[in-house]
mmCIF file of C-alpha atoms in Angstrom:
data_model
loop_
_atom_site.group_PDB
_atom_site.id
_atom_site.type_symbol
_atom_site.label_atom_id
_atom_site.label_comp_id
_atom_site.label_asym_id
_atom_site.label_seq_id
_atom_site.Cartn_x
_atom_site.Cartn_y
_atom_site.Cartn_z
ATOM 1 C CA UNK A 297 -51.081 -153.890 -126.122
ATOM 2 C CA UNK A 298 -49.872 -154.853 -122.289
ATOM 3 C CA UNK A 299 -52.415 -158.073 -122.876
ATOM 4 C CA UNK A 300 -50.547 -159.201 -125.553
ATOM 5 C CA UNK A 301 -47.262 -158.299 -124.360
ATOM 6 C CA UNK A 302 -48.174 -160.740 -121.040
ATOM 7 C CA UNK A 303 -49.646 -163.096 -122.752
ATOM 8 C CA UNK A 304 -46.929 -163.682 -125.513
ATOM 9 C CA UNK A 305 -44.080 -163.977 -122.673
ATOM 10 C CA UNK A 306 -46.702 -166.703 -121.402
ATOM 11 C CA UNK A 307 -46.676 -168.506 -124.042
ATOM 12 C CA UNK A 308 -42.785 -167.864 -124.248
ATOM 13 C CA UNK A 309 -41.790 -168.698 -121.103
ATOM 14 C CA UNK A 310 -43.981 -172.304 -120.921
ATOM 15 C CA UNK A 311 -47.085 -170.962 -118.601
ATOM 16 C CA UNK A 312 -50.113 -173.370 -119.132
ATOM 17 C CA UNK A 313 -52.671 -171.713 -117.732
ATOM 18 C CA UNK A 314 -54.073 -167.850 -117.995
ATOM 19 C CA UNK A 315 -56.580 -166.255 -115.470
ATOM 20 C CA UNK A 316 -57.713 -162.856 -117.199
ATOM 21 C CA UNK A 317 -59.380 -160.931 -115.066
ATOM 22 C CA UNK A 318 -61.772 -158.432 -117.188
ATOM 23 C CA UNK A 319 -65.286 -156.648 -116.036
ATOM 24 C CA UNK A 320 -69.028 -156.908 -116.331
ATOM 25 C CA UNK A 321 -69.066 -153.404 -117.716
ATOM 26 C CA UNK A 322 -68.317 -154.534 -121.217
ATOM 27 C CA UNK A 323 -71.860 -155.152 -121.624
ATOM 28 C CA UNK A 324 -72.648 -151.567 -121.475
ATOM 29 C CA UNK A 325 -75.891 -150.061 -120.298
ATOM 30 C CA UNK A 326 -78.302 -151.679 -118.395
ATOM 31 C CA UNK A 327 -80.461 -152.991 -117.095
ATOM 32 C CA UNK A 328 -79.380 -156.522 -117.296
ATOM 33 C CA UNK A 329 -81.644 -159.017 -114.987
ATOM 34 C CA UNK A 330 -79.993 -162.014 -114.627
ATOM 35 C CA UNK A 331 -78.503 -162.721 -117.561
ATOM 36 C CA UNK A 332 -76.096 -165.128 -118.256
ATOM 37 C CA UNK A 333 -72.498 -165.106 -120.167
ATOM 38 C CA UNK A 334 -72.805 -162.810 -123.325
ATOM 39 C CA UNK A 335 -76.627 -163.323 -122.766
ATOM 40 C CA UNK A 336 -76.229 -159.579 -124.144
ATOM 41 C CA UNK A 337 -73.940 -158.638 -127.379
ATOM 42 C CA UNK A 338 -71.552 -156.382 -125.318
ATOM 43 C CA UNK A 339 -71.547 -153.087 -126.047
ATOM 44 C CA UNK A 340 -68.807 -150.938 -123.854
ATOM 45 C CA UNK A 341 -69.107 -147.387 -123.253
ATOM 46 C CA UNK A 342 -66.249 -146.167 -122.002
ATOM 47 C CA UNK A 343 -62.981 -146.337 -123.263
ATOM 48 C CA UNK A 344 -61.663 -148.657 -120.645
ATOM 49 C CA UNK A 345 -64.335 -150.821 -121.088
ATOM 50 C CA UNK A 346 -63.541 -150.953 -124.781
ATOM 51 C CA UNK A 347 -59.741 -151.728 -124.258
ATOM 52 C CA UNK A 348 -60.954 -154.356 -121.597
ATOM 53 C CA UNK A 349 -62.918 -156.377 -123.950
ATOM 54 C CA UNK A 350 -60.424 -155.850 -126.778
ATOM 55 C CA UNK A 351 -57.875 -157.544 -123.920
ATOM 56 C CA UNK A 352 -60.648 -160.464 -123.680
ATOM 57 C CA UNK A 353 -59.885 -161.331 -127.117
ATOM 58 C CA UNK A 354 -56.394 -161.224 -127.048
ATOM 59 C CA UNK A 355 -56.651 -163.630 -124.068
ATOM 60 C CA UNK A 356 -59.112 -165.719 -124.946
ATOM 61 C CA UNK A 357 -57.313 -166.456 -128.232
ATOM 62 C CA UNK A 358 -54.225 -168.044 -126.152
ATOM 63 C CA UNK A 359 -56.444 -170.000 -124.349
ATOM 64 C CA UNK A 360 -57.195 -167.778 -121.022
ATOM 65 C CA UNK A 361 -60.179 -168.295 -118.677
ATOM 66 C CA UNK A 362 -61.556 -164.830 -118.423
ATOM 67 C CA UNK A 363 -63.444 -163.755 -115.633
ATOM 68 C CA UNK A 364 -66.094 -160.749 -115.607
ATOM 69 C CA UNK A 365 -66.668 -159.704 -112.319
ATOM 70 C CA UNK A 366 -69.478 -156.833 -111.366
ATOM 71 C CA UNK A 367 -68.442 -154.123 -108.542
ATOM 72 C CA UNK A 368 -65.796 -154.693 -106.514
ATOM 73 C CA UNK A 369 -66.059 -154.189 -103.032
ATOM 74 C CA UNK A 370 -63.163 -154.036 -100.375
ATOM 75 C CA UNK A 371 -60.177 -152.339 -99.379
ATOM 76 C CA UNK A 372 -58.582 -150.246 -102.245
ATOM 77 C CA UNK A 373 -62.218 -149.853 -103.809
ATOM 78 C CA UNK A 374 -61.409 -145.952 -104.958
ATOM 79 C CA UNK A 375 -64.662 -146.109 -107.471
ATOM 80 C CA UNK A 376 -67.778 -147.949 -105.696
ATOM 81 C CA UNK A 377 -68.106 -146.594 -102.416
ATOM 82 C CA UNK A 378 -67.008 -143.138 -103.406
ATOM 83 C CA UNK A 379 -69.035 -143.337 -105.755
ATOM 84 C CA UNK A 380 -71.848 -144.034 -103.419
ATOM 85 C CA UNK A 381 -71.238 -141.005 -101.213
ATOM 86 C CA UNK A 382 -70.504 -138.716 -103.639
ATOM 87 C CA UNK A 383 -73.909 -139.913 -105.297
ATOM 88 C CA UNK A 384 -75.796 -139.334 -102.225
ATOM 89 C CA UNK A 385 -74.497 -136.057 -101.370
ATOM 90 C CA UNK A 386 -76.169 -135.312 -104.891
ATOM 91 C CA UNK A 387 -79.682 -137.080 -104.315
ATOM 92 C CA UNK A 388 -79.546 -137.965 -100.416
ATOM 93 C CA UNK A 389 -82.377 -140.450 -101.314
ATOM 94 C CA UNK A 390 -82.908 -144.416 -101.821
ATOM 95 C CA UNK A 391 -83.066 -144.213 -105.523
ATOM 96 C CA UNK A 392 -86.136 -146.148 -106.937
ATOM 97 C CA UNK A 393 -86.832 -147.424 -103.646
ATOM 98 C CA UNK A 394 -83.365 -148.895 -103.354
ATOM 99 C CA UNK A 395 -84.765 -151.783 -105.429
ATOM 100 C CA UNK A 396 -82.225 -152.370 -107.583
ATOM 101 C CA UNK A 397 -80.504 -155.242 -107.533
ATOM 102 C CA UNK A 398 -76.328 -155.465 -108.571
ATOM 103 C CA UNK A 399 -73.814 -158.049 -108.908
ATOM 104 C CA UNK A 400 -71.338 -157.126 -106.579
ATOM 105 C CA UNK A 401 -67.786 -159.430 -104.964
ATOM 106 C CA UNK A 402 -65.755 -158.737 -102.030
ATOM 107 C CA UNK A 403 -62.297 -158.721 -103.159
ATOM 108 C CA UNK A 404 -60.699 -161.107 -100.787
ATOM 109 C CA UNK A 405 -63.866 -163.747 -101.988
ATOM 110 C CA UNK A 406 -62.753 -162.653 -105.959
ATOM 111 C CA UNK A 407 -58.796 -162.637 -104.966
ATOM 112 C CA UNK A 408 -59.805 -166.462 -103.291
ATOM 113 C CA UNK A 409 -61.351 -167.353 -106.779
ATOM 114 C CA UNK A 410 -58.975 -166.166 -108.969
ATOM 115 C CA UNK A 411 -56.069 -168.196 -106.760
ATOM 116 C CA UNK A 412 -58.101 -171.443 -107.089
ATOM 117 C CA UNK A 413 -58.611 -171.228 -110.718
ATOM 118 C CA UNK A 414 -54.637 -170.604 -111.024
ATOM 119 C CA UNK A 415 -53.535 -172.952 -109.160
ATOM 120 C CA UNK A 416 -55.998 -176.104 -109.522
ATOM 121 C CA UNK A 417 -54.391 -179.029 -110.175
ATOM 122 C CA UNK A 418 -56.998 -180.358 -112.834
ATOM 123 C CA UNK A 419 -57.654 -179.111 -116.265
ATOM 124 C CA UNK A 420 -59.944 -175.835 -115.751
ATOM 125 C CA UNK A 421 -62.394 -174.647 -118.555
ATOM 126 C CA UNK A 422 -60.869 -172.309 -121.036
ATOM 127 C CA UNK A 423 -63.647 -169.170 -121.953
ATOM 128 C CA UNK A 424 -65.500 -166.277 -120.023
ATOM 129 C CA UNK A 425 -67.360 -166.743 -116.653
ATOM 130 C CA UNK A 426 -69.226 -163.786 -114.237
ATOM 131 C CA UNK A 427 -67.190 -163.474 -110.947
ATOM 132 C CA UNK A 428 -69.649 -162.020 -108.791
ATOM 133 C CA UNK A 429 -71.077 -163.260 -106.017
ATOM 134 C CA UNK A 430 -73.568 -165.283 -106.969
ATOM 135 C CA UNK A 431 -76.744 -163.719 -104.658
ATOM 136 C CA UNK A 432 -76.932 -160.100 -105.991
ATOM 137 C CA UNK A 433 -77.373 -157.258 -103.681
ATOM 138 C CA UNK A 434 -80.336 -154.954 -103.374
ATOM 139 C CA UNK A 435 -78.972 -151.140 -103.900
ATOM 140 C CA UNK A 436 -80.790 -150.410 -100.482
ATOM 141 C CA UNK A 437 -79.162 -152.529 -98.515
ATOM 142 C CA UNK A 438 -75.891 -151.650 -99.494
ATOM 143 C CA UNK A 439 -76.611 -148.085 -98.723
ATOM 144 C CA UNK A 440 -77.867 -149.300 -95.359
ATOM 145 C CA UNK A 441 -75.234 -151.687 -94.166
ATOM 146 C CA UNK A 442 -72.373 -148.825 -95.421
ATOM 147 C CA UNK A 443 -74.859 -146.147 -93.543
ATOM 148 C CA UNK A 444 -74.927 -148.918 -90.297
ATOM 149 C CA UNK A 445 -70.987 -149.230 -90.372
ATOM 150 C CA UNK A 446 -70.832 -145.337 -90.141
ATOM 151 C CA UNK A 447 -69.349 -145.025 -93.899
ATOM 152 C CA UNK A 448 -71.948 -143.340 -95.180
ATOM 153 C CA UNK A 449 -74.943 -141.361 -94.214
ATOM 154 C CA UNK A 450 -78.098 -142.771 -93.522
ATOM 155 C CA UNK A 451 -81.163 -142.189 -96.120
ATOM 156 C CA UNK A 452 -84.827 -142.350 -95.328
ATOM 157 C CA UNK A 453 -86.788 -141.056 -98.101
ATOM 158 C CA UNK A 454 -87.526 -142.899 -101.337
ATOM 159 C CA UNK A 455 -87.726 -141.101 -104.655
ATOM 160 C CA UNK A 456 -88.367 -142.411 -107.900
ATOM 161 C CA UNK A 457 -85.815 -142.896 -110.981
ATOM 162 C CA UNK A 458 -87.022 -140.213 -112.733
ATOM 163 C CA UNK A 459 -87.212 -138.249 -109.811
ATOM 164 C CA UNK A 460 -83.447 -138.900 -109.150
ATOM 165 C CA UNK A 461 -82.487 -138.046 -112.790
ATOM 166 C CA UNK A 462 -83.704 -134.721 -112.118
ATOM 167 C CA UNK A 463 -82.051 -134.143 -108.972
ATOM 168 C CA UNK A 464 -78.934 -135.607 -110.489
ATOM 169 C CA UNK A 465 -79.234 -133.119 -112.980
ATOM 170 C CA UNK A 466 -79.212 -130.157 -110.569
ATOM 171 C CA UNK A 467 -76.611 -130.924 -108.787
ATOM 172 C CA UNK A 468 -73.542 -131.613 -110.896
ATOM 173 C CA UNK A 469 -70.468 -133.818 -109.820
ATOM 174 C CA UNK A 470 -68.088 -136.385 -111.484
ATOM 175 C CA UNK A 471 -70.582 -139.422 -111.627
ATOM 176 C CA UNK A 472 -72.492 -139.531 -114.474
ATOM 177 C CA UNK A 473 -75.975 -140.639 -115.257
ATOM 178 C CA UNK A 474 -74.808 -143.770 -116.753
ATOM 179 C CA UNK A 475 -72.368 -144.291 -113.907
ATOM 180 C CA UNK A 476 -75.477 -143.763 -111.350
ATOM 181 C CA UNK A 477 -77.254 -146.229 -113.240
ATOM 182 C CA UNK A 478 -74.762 -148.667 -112.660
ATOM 183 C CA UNK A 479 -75.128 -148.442 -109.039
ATOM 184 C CA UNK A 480 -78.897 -147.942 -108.637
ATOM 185 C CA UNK A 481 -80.531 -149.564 -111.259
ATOM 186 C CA UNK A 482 -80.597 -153.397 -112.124
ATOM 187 C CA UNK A 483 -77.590 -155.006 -113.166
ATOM 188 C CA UNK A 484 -76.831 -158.624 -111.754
ATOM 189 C CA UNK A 485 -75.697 -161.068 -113.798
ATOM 190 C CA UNK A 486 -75.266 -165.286 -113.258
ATOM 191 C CA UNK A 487 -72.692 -166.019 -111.230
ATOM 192 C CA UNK A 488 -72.802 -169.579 -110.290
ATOM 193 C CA UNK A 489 -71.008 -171.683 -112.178
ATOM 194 C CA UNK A 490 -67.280 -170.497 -111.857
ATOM 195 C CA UNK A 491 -67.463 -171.082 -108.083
ATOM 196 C CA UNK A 492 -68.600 -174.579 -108.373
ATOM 197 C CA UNK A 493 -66.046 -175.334 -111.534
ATOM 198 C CA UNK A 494 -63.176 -173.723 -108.975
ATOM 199 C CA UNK A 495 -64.223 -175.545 -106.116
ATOM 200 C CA UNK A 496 -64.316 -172.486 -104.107
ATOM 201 C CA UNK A 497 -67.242 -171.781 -102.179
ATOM 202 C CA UNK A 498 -68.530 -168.229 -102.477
ATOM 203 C CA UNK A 499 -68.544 -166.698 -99.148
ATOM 204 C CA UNK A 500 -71.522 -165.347 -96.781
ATOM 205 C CA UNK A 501 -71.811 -162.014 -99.251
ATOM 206 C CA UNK A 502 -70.550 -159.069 -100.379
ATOM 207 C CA UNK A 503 -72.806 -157.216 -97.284
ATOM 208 C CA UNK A 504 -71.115 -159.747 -94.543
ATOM 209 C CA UNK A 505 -67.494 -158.651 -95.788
ATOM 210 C CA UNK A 506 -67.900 -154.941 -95.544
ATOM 211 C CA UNK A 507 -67.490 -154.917 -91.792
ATOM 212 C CA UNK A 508 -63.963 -156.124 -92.055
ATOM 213 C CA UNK A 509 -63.248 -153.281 -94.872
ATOM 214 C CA UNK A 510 -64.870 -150.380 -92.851
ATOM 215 C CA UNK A 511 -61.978 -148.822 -91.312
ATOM 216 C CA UNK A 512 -60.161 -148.836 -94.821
ATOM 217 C CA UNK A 513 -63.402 -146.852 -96.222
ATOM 218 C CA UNK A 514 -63.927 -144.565 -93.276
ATOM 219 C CA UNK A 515 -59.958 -143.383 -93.453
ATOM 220 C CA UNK A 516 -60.027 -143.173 -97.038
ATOM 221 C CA UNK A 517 -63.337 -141.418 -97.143
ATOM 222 C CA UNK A 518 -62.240 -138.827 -94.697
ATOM 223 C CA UNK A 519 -59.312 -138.086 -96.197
ATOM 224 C CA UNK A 520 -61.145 -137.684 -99.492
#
């Protein structure tokens, strides 16, 4: 209902162009390996993920360019990196190996990309687009550049999936086992073309950024 009420003062009030920014979690459950737009029928499981792809419609029907990014990274990230830590508290392991790979943005790169596609001075392609860096990120090395900028604890030992599950299981908390799959497991998704349509050139990575948004996790985690 707030989509529509936005976008119908839009189209009230004479705005051309609408940027809707949605999520990669309206596919559902993974894995997904590279795939690219709708290269699965989405299939939400969560209520907000339901409403967010109900939203898509409503935007895409006035002519919005929606963009799904994957996690979020950055300053104000209340889900990711908590999520992380809580996580590993749970199963103080590199799950799978830390093999996974995720689609993952830095929000200043994603806020950079959304301000190009808003403000370009050319026509820019109505429909939906991945936002995400486009080099996913191994689950490993997340865990190790976070552990490196002293945001979370570093892990040595490796433990299968199944062998996480069952830890998981043990040791109950507020992430679920679909949420943990989310962050462990494969879900990256292509991610090219909306950077080269906006002009905008990616950035160095989701991994580079996080030293500049360490301080913001490390007082937010300790106050947690």
């Amino acid at each position: 209902a707030g989509t529509r009420a936005v976008v119908e003062e839009a189209r009230r009030a004479g705005v051309r162009r609408v940027v809707h920014l949605s999520t990669a979690a309206v596919y559902g459950p993974g894995p997904h390996r590279g795939i690219p737009v709708d290269g699965v029928t989405p299939a939400p499981v969560s209520p907000a993920s339901r409403t967010r792809l109900a939203a898509e419609r409503i935007a895409l029907d006035a002519g919005a360019l929606v963009l799904r990014p994957g996690l979020v990274l950055g300053a104000g990230d209340r889900w990711v990196v908590p999520g992380l830590r809580e996580l590993l508290r749970r199963v103080p392991a590199r799950w799978g190996g830390g093999r996974g790979q995720i689609s993952v943005v830095a929000v200043a790169d994603l806020a950079r990309l959304v301000t190009a596609l808003a403000t370009a001075p050319g026509a820019v392609p109505s429909g939906v687009h991945h936002a995400s860096h486009p080099v996913p990120v191994r689950c490993g090395d997340l865990m190790t550049r976070l552990a490196g900028l002293d945001v979370l604890p570093p892990v040595t030992d490796d433990l299968t999936w199944e062998e996480c599950l069952e830890r998981l299981r043990k040791a109950p908390g507020r992430i679920s086992e679909r949420q943990f799959a989310l962050l462990a497991r494969d879900h990256f998704y292509e991610s090219e073309e909306i950077w080269r349509l906006a002009g905008c050139a990616p950035g160095p990575g989701p991994l580079e950024r996080l030293a500049d948004a360490a301080p913001w996790y490390r007082a937010h985690l300790g106050a947690g």
